[in-house]
Amino acid sequence: MADGAMTPVSESPDDPFSLARAATMVLDHRGTVVGWGEQTTALLGHRPEDVTGRPAADVLLAPRDRAAVAETARTCVDDGGWFGVVPVLRGDGSRVHIGVRARRVVRPDAPPEWFLVGAPAEDVVQWETDRSVLDGLFRRSPIGLAVHAPDLSILRVNKAVAAIGGISAEQAVGRRTGDFLITDDADTVEGRLREVLETGRPMIFTEQPCRLRSAPAEERFVSVSAFRTTDSAGRVLGVTQLVEDVTERHRARVRLALLDEAGRRIGTSLDVDTTARELADVLVPELADWVSVDLLEDVSRGEEPSQDGTGAVCRAATVSVVAEVEEALHPVGHRIVFPPDSPQARCLADKSPVLVQNGRGPAGLRAVAQERAERAAELGVHSVMMVPLVARGLVLGLVVLWRARRPEPFEDDDLTLAAEFAARAAVCIDNARRYTRQHQAALTLQCRLLPGEVPDLPAVEVAHRYIPAGAAEGVGGDWFDIIPLSGARAALVVGDVIGHGIDAAATMGRLRTAVHTLAELDLEPEEVLSHLDDLVHRLAAEQEVNTRDFPHDQVTGASCLYTVYDPVSRRCSLARAGHPPPAVVTPDGRVSLPDLPPGPPLGLGGLPFEATELELPEGSLLALFTNGLIQSPGNDVDSALAELGRQLAAPGRSLSDTAKAVVDALLPARPHDDVALLLARTRVLGPERVATWTLPGDEQAAAAARRLMTEQLTKWGLEDLVFATELVVSELVTNAYRYASGRVTLRLIRGHSLICEVTDTSNTSPHLRRARSTDEGGRGLFLVAQLTERWGTRYEREGKTVWTEQPLPPGHRL
């Protein structure tokens, strides 16, 4: 049984104690029934005449309940009223529990009487529960409750809503939301409440900003549910909203979303500056108004940074939503040395974040912005964070976050979030730094392996392009070469090692060196490829031993096109090993692909190679290329070759412009395979620059050779070379006469140097040796070597040619 102080009688139609629904009776001061209502008869079954004038206890109480009810009656008399539940006998003898409210009625000059109102106990308990819940919502609920009139003025709020607004519940009555919230947020709240009023559709858990006029800089968010209230007749009474402060939950959700965004957007490339920019893009404007990312200079170059994080930094990225920020920040690429006592230097040295709050005014910003503090203050900077970029124990730099436009200052939670961003970005930047270092090493290796400056040759004018595959590989195994040969000839080489990366580049370097060595022997193109094939086969066999330690450093295959052009005869000898044939463009614009024997790729071993000879008019264009130029996913090879021909045959272009046009027309921005392109325009050394004589194989040959040579050099204006050339010609022609039979051919070529060639029918190779003091001979070739810049021997199908080269006098014009 519950009891308590008497409360006023409610006339709500749902109130079980309302006079329209409740049972009523009146007792005199002795407990005798003196009044009995109609609803009482309906509820208890006793007729008025059966109970009026009798003690209520005799009529309405069972014997077992009288003692307890008597104690309740004494309490009622002492307190002047009572409320609770008592057991009552119905007219049919059944026992029911009735909720009762008792109130003392006093009349002048009469003993007091008691007015009792009763209702079924279950109705009373439900009603009181509802009243208790409603009372709890307004007095004790942690969820805010606000009741608005149809004009959205406030009728009542509970303590939770009052606490959000920083006022008492009584101060809110009669006012509007706009009296407490800033205009933008108040308009949002009232607009949504008005929609609920008009449509009757409830609003459930809608999140919205809630910044107070008393603290506009403090970011707050609330979750609101609202429903329209009506009376029993359906008339609209207003709208009620439930309000919960979810600021922390909103911030946590935003932080998680930002971290997820950072994971997707930071580290999409292996470029240090791009990664720094991605970090800045994620932080602005969600966390800061502008951000700068500064990396130690060593990191920007891909090198290992110092352990203590000291040294100058280079600005890698800046992002801002403030247009005038360029006046307060150093630009990207600027070198900065932070003062030792600055927050930035402390952040780098301690590897810990630094938060500078309440930095308004130049004095507060002086430590952070140094010489640009005045402009930063004018832009309204009030809060700054500095977070180090640390990965694998190494300090890479720092990121600085500024707030000016957003009124709320940075907090410790913001510092924690920024540190998480920086930690993720630092790993990506360090990965990019390591890649940059390895990439630079690979590029340096390749730069050393590929030709540097192209030699100026009398045989051909050349232009070239080398394009490695996409940035992920960086370097490849394609190569090209222009090798000067004896007799003013030139060897043009293009090759392709299967694969990409530093291993392919290293293999390419080996093959290029081998080609140079073989070319120096003046072998025919098919012989060069045969020797190169043997070399690749041996390299592959040797490297099988290293498969466990170097599983990727394997020669898996290569192709090569080797061409020799003679500017005197205009003949071009070509051989290929599994490589595309060259394109040939004659001076009249006709384009062709010579039908060369294909030859197997290098490394198969034991298979023959065949050469083809072409005679090219002066000014013909040879285009040697690797298959990456014409083979790419989605492109037809025949169409690519047709486009190549169109670009090569376009008139009026320089050789360099033609090479660029070919690359632009045939290759995408990021090719899938390495590409080497070598263009050569043929030249011809005519009769005015070449002199040839056939001499008899007798003792008079040397004298005749000296005479003819002297006349020719005089004609060419090379008198300064006559003395040395006499000695050279005498020695070579004499050796031919002594050690060979048949006629001797003497040829002089005036190219970039003076070339002297003596051809005989012998296959015996001359050898340079140091003669003893007692020897009568053996000094001739030694003298030849001393008097010339280069000399050598090349073998032909019948006989050999010994050649020498002498530099032309300074200022001599060809």
PDB file of C-alpha atoms in Angstrom, residues 329-541:
ATOM      1  CA  LEU A 329      53.231  31.758 -45.473  1.00  0.00           C
ATOM      2  CA  HIS A 330      56.429  30.887 -47.282  1.00  0.00           C
ATOM      3  CA  PRO A 331      55.726  29.399 -50.737  1.00  0.00           C
ATOM      4  CA  VAL A 332      56.251  25.798 -51.767  1.00  0.00           C
ATOM      5  CA  GLY A 333      59.916  25.093 -52.416  1.00  0.00           C
ATOM      6  CA  HIS A 334      61.120  27.754 -49.967  1.00  0.00           C
ATOM      7  CA  ARG A 335      64.027  26.786 -47.726  1.00  0.00           C
ATOM      8  CA  ILE A 336      63.397  27.542 -44.047  1.00  0.00           C
ATOM      9  CA  VAL A 337      65.686  27.440 -41.031  1.00  0.00           C
ATOM     10  CA  PHE A 338      63.655  27.580 -37.804  1.00  0.00           C
ATOM     11  CA  PRO A 339      65.186  29.487 -34.850  1.00  0.00           C
ATOM     12  CA  PRO A 340      66.405  27.055 -32.162  1.00  0.00           C
ATOM     13  CA  ASP A 341      63.902  28.381 -29.595  1.00  0.00           C
ATOM     14  CA  SER A 342      60.877  28.296 -31.947  1.00  0.00           C
ATOM     15  CA  PRO A 343      57.968  25.872 -31.432  1.00  0.00           C
ATOM     16  CA  GLN A 344      58.765  24.282 -34.810  1.00  0.00           C
ATOM     17  CA  ALA A 345      62.343  23.525 -33.782  1.00  0.00           C
ATOM     18  CA  ARG A 346      61.101  22.139 -30.458  1.00  0.00           C
ATOM     19  CA  CYS A 347      58.540  19.978 -32.260  1.00  0.00           C
ATOM     20  CA  LEU A 348      61.251  18.488 -34.498  1.00  0.00           C
ATOM     21  CA  ALA A 349      63.790  18.015 -31.734  1.00  0.00           C
ATOM     22  CA  ASP A 350      61.388  16.448 -29.209  1.00  0.00           C
ATOM     23  CA  LYS A 351      59.374  14.469 -31.804  1.00  0.00           C
ATOM     24  CA  SER A 352      56.212  15.624 -30.008  1.00  0.00           C
ATOM     25  CA  PRO A 353      53.214  17.785 -31.009  1.00  0.00           C
ATOM     26  CA  VAL A 354      53.018  21.418 -29.916  1.00  0.00           C
ATOM     27  CA  LEU A 355      49.756  23.347 -29.389  1.00  0.00           C
ATOM     28  CA  VAL A 356      49.872  27.147 -29.335  1.00  0.00           C
ATOM     29  CA  GLN A 357      46.542  28.611 -28.168  1.00  0.00           C
ATOM     30  CA  ASN A 358      45.418  32.195 -27.682  1.00  0.00           C
ATOM     31  CA  GLY A 359      47.970  33.362 -30.206  1.00  0.00           C
ATOM     32  CA  ARG A 360      46.082  36.491 -31.204  1.00  0.00           C
ATOM     33  CA  GLY A 361      48.227  39.492 -31.945  1.00  0.00           C
ATOM     34  CA  PRO A 362      51.770  39.735 -33.324  1.00  0.00           C
ATOM     35  CA  ALA A 363      53.361  39.154 -29.939  1.00  0.00           C
ATOM     36  CA  GLY A 364      51.587  35.833 -29.474  1.00  0.00           C
ATOM     37  CA  LEU A 365      52.467  34.716 -33.003  1.00  0.00           C
ATOM     38  CA  ARG A 366      56.043  35.932 -33.037  1.00  0.00           C
ATOM     39  CA  ALA A 367      57.463  32.582 -31.906  1.00  0.00           C
ATOM     40  CA  VAL A 368      55.468  30.670 -34.521  1.00  0.00           C
ATOM     41  CA  ALA A 369      55.376  32.914 -37.602  1.00  0.00           C
ATOM     42  CA  GLN A 370      58.609  34.824 -36.931  1.00  0.00           C
ATOM     43  CA  GLU A 371      58.993  37.643 -39.461  1.00  0.00           C
ATOM     44  CA  ARG A 372      55.479  37.063 -40.864  1.00  0.00           C
ATOM     45  CA  ALA A 373      53.719  37.392 -37.515  1.00  0.00           C
ATOM     46  CA  GLU A 374      52.227  40.814 -38.345  1.00  0.00           C
ATOM     47  CA  ARG A 375      50.415  39.518 -41.420  1.00  0.00           C
ATOM     48  CA  ALA A 376      49.295  36.351 -39.638  1.00  0.00           C
ATOM     49  CA  ALA A 377      47.749  38.491 -36.894  1.00  0.00           C
ATOM     50  CA  GLU A 378      45.932  40.628 -39.478  1.00  0.00           C
ATOM     51  CA  LEU A 379      44.416  37.444 -40.946  1.00  0.00           C
ATOM     52  CA  GLY A 380      43.053  36.553 -37.515  1.00  0.00           C
ATOM     53  CA  VAL A 381      45.225  33.584 -36.597  1.00  0.00           C
ATOM     54  CA  HIS A 382      44.364  32.552 -33.058  1.00  0.00           C
ATOM     55  CA  SER A 383      45.439  28.928 -32.731  1.00  0.00           C
ATOM     56  CA  VAL A 384      48.312  26.872 -34.187  1.00  0.00           C
ATOM     57  CA  MET A 385      49.303  23.205 -33.967  1.00  0.00           C
ATOM     58  CA  MET A 386      52.622  21.657 -34.963  1.00  0.00           C
ATOM     59  CA  VAL A 387      52.884  17.899 -35.379  1.00  0.00           C
ATOM     60  CA  PRO A 388      56.111  16.045 -36.274  1.00  0.00           C
ATOM     61  CA  LEU A 389      56.247  13.599 -39.147  1.00  0.00           C
ATOM     62  CA  VAL A 390      57.983  10.582 -37.640  1.00  0.00           C
ATOM     63  CA  ALA A 391      58.333   7.178 -39.292  1.00  0.00           C
ATOM     64  CA  ARG A 392      60.476   4.253 -38.210  1.00  0.00           C
ATOM     65  CA  GLY A 393      62.103   6.434 -35.565  1.00  0.00           C
ATOM     66  CA  LEU A 394      63.225   9.086 -38.063  1.00  0.00           C
ATOM     67  CA  VAL A 395      61.994  12.678 -38.085  1.00  0.00           C
ATOM     68  CA  LEU A 396      61.017  13.574 -41.651  1.00  0.00           C
ATOM     69  CA  GLY A 397      59.578  17.038 -41.057  1.00  0.00           C
ATOM     70  CA  LEU A 398      56.484  18.600 -39.551  1.00  0.00           C
ATOM     71  CA  VAL A 399      52.991  19.727 -40.452  1.00  0.00           C
ATOM     72  CA  VAL A 400      51.692  23.082 -39.138  1.00  0.00           C
ATOM     73  CA  LEU A 401      47.948  23.724 -38.835  1.00  0.00           C
ATOM     74  CA  TRP A 402      46.511  27.249 -38.474  1.00  0.00           C
ATOM     75  CA  ARG A 403      43.067  28.510 -37.528  1.00  0.00           C
ATOM     76  CA  ALA A 404      41.813  31.988 -38.282  1.00  0.00           C
ATOM     77  CA  ARG A 405      38.386  31.769 -39.895  1.00  0.00           C
ATOM     78  CA  ARG A 406      36.954  29.115 -37.598  1.00  0.00           C
ATOM     79  CA  PRO A 407      36.342  30.801 -34.236  1.00  0.00           C
ATOM     80  CA  GLU A 408      36.910  27.787 -32.001  1.00  0.00           C
ATOM     81  CA  PRO A 409      40.558  27.217 -31.041  1.00  0.00           C
ATOM     82  CA  PHE A 410      42.374  23.919 -31.367  1.00  0.00           C
ATOM     83  CA  GLU A 411      41.911  21.526 -28.483  1.00  0.00           C
ATOM     84  CA  ASP A 412      43.832  18.532 -27.189  1.00  0.00           C
ATOM     85  CA  ASP A 413      41.510  16.218 -29.131  1.00  0.00           C
ATOM     86  CA  ASP A 414      42.391  18.095 -32.331  1.00  0.00           C
ATOM     87  CA  LEU A 415      46.058  17.647 -31.534  1.00  0.00           C
ATOM     88  CA  THR A 416      45.550  13.913 -31.064  1.00  0.00           C
ATOM     89  CA  LEU A 417      43.695  13.679 -34.375  1.00  0.00           C
ATOM     90  CA  ALA A 418      46.354  15.665 -36.222  1.00  0.00           C
ATOM     91  CA  ALA A 419      49.039  13.411 -34.732  1.00  0.00           C
ATOM     92  CA  GLU A 420      47.198  10.368 -36.098  1.00  0.00           C
ATOM     93  CA  PHE A 421      47.064  11.958 -39.549  1.00  0.00           C
ATOM     94  CA  ALA A 422      50.748  12.805 -39.352  1.00  0.00           C
ATOM     95  CA  ALA A 423      51.688   9.271 -38.281  1.00  0.00           C
ATOM     96  CA  ARG A 424      49.890   7.761 -41.277  1.00  0.00           C
ATOM     97  CA  ALA A 425      51.272  10.334 -43.682  1.00  0.00           C
ATOM     98  CA  ALA A 426      54.809   9.971 -42.318  1.00  0.00           C
ATOM     99  CA  VAL A 427      54.899   6.286 -43.217  1.00  0.00           C
ATOM    100  CA  CYS A 428      53.707   7.102 -46.736  1.00  0.00           C
ATOM    101  CA  ILE A 429      56.257   9.923 -47.069  1.00  0.00           C
ATOM    102  CA  ASP A 430      59.034   7.643 -45.851  1.00  0.00           C
ATOM    103  CA  ASN A 431      57.981   4.981 -48.341  1.00  0.00           C
ATOM    104  CA  ALA A 432      58.041   7.619 -51.062  1.00  0.00           C
ATOM    105  CA  ARG A 433      61.444   8.818 -49.837  1.00  0.00           C
ATOM    106  CA  ARG A 434      62.865   5.310 -49.962  1.00  0.00           C
ATOM    107  CA  TYR A 435      61.396   4.782 -53.404  1.00  0.00           C
ATOM    108  CA  THR A 436      62.819   8.119 -54.544  1.00  0.00           C
ATOM    109  CA  ARG A 437      66.258   7.077 -53.340  1.00  0.00           C
ATOM    110  CA  GLN A 438      66.088   3.738 -55.115  1.00  0.00           C
ATOM    111  CA  HIS A 439      64.535   5.325 -58.180  1.00  0.00           C
ATOM    112  CA  GLN A 440      67.283   7.930 -58.355  1.00  0.00           C
ATOM    113  CA  ALA A 441      69.885   5.193 -57.971  1.00  0.00           C
ATOM    114  CA  ALA A 442      68.273   3.241 -60.805  1.00  0.00           C
ATOM    115  CA  LEU A 443      68.033   6.331 -63.005  1.00  0.00           C
ATOM    116  CA  THR A 444      71.647   7.184 -62.249  1.00  0.00           C
ATOM    117  CA  LEU A 445      72.670   3.657 -63.187  1.00  0.00           C
ATOM    118  CA  GLN A 446      70.710   3.828 -66.404  1.00  0.00           C
ATOM    119  CA  CYS A 447      72.054   7.285 -67.193  1.00  0.00           C
ATOM    120  CA  ARG A 448      75.562   5.895 -66.855  1.00  0.00           C
ATOM    121  CA  LEU A 449      74.729   2.879 -68.990  1.00  0.00           C
ATOM    122  CA  LEU A 450      73.033   4.705 -71.862  1.00  0.00           C
ATOM    123  CA  PRO A 451      74.981   6.938 -74.242  1.00  0.00           C
ATOM    124  CA  GLY A 452      75.666  10.444 -73.044  1.00  0.00           C
ATOM    125  CA  GLU A 453      76.466  12.904 -75.774  1.00  0.00           C
ATOM    126  CA  VAL A 454      75.937  11.473 -79.238  1.00  0.00           C
ATOM    127  CA  PRO A 455      79.178  11.661 -81.262  1.00  0.00           C
ATOM    128  CA  ASP A 456      79.271  13.854 -84.346  1.00  0.00           C
ATOM    129  CA  LEU A 457      79.961  11.367 -87.117  1.00  0.00           C
ATOM    130  CA  PRO A 458      80.681  11.994 -90.790  1.00  0.00           C
ATOM    131  CA  ALA A 459      78.488   9.035 -91.745  1.00  0.00           C
ATOM    132  CA  VAL A 460      75.134  10.043 -90.193  1.00  0.00           C
ATOM    133  CA  GLU A 461      73.223  12.771 -88.399  1.00  0.00           C
ATOM    134  CA  VAL A 462      71.379  11.245 -85.449  1.00  0.00           C
ATOM    135  CA  ALA A 463      68.593  11.992 -82.958  1.00  0.00           C
ATOM    136  CA  HIS A 464      67.216   9.723 -80.271  1.00  0.00           C
ATOM    137  CA  ARG A 465      64.546   9.341 -77.621  1.00  0.00           C
ATOM    138  CA  TYR A 466      64.425   6.998 -74.641  1.00  0.00           C
ATOM    139  CA  ILE A 467      61.154   6.685 -72.706  1.00  0.00           C
ATOM    140  CA  PRO A 468      61.021   4.291 -69.724  1.00  0.00           C
ATOM    141  CA  ALA A 469      57.784   2.564 -68.826  1.00  0.00           C
ATOM    142  CA  GLY A 470      55.431   3.971 -66.150  1.00  0.00           C
ATOM    143  CA  ALA A 471      56.756   5.521 -62.951  1.00  0.00           C
ATOM    144  CA  ALA A 472      56.349   2.280 -60.977  1.00  0.00           C
ATOM    145  CA  GLU A 473      59.180   0.684 -62.970  1.00  0.00           C
ATOM    146  CA  GLY A 474      61.152   3.859 -63.679  1.00  0.00           C
ATOM    147  CA  VAL A 475      63.942   2.240 -65.688  1.00  0.00           C
ATOM    148  CA  GLY A 476      64.042  -0.495 -68.286  1.00  0.00           C
ATOM    149  CA  GLY A 477      66.223  -2.723 -70.406  1.00  0.00           C
ATOM    150  CA  ASP A 478      65.885  -1.037 -73.787  1.00  0.00           C
ATOM    151  CA  TRP A 479      68.993   0.619 -75.174  1.00  0.00           C
ATOM    152  CA  PHE A 480      70.418   2.296 -78.252  1.00  0.00           C
ATOM    153  CA  ASP A 481      73.930   3.110 -79.355  1.00  0.00           C
ATOM    154  CA  ILE A 482      75.887   4.965 -82.042  1.00  0.00           C
ATOM    155  CA  ILE A 483      79.389   3.516 -82.388  1.00  0.00           C
ATOM    156  CA  PRO A 484      82.030   5.065 -84.667  1.00  0.00           C
ATOM    157  CA  LEU A 485      83.845   2.446 -86.753  1.00  0.00           C
ATOM    158  CA  SER A 486      86.922   2.553 -88.885  1.00  0.00           C
ATOM    159  CA  GLY A 487      86.745   4.037 -92.368  1.00  0.00           C
ATOM    160  CA  ALA A 488      84.258   6.775 -91.232  1.00  0.00           C
ATOM    161  CA  ARG A 489      81.577   4.125 -90.887  1.00  0.00           C
ATOM    162  CA  ALA A 490      78.999   4.056 -88.077  1.00  0.00           C
ATOM    163  CA  ALA A 491      77.272   1.224 -86.243  1.00  0.00           C
ATOM    164  CA  LEU A 492      73.671   1.915 -85.172  1.00  0.00           C
ATOM    165  CA  VAL A 493      72.335  -0.415 -82.476  1.00  0.00           C
ATOM    166  CA  VAL A 494      68.969  -0.827 -80.757  1.00  0.00           C
ATOM    167  CA  GLY A 495      68.261  -3.592 -78.256  1.00  0.00           C
ATOM    168  CA  ASP A 496      65.632  -4.706 -75.758  1.00  0.00           C
ATOM    169  CA  VAL A 497      66.100  -6.769 -72.593  1.00  0.00           C
ATOM    170  CA  ILE A 498      62.898  -8.408 -71.386  1.00  0.00           C
ATOM    171  CA  GLY A 499      61.536  -6.870 -68.169  1.00  0.00           C
ATOM    172  CA  HIS A 500      61.792  -3.582 -66.287  1.00  0.00           C
ATOM    173  CA  GLY A 501      63.612  -2.201 -63.308  1.00  0.00           C
ATOM    174  CA  ILE A 502      67.188  -2.119 -62.143  1.00  0.00           C
ATOM    175  CA  ASP A 503      67.859  -5.778 -62.991  1.00  0.00           C
ATOM    176  CA  ALA A 504      66.884  -5.230 -66.622  1.00  0.00           C
ATOM    177  CA  ALA A 505      68.984  -2.054 -66.706  1.00  0.00           C
ATOM    178  CA  ALA A 506      72.026  -3.896 -65.314  1.00  0.00           C
ATOM    179  CA  THR A 507      71.648  -6.626 -67.943  1.00  0.00           C
ATOM    180  CA  MET A 508      71.276  -3.968 -70.602  1.00  0.00           C
ATOM    181  CA  GLY A 509      74.554  -2.414 -69.466  1.00  0.00           C
ATOM    182  CA  ARG A 510      76.334  -5.736 -69.825  1.00  0.00           C
ATOM    183  CA  LEU A 511      75.011  -6.264 -73.330  1.00  0.00           C
ATOM    184  CA  ARG A 512      75.813  -2.721 -74.407  1.00  0.00           C
ATOM    185  CA  THR A 513      79.394  -3.116 -73.211  1.00  0.00           C
ATOM    186  CA  ALA A 514      79.655  -6.390 -75.098  1.00  0.00           C
ATOM    187  CA  VAL A 515      78.329  -4.754 -78.285  1.00  0.00           C
ATOM    188  CA  HIS A 516      80.968  -2.016 -77.990  1.00  0.00           C
ATOM    189  CA  THR A 517      83.698  -4.613 -77.585  1.00  0.00           C
ATOM    190  CA  LEU A 518      82.475  -6.628 -80.546  1.00  0.00           C
ATOM    191  CA  ALA A 519      82.079  -3.512 -82.687  1.00  0.00           C
ATOM    192  CA  GLU A 520      85.703  -2.565 -82.022  1.00  0.00           C
ATOM    193  CA  LEU A 521      86.680  -5.817 -83.722  1.00  0.00           C
ATOM    194  CA  ASP A 522      85.059  -4.554 -86.943  1.00  0.00           C
ATOM    195  CA  LEU A 523      83.021  -7.728 -87.330  1.00  0.00           C
ATOM    196  CA  GLU A 524      80.152  -8.104 -89.749  1.00  0.00           C
ATOM    197  CA  PRO A 525      76.661  -7.535 -88.243  1.00  0.00           C
ATOM    198  CA  GLU A 526      75.729 -11.220 -88.284  1.00  0.00           C
ATOM    199  CA  GLU A 527      79.016 -12.074 -86.538  1.00  0.00           C
ATOM    200  CA  VAL A 528      78.355  -9.471 -83.846  1.00  0.00           C
ATOM    201  CA  LEU A 529      74.941 -11.000 -83.145  1.00  0.00           C
ATOM    202  CA  SER A 530      76.388 -14.515 -83.053  1.00  0.00           C
ATOM    203  CA  HIS A 531      78.967 -13.517 -80.445  1.00  0.00           C
ATOM    204  CA  LEU A 532      76.311 -11.593 -78.502  1.00  0.00           C
ATOM    205  CA  ASP A 533      74.042 -14.627 -78.571  1.00  0.00           C
ATOM    206  CA  ASP A 534      76.806 -16.767 -77.075  1.00  0.00           C
ATOM    207  CA  LEU A 535      77.411 -14.160 -74.378  1.00  0.00           C
ATOM    208  CA  VAL A 536      73.738 -13.985 -73.360  1.00  0.00           C
ATOM    209  CA  HIS A 537      73.577 -17.768 -73.248  1.00  0.00           C
ATOM    210  CA  ARG A 538      76.635 -17.920 -70.980  1.00  0.00           C
ATOM    211  CA  LEU A 539      75.329 -15.161 -68.709  1.00  0.00           C
ATOM    212  CA  ALA A 540      72.053 -16.998 -68.246  1.00  0.00           C
ATOM    213  CA  ALA A 541      73.891 -20.227 -67.397  1.00  0.00           C
TER     214      ALA A 541
END
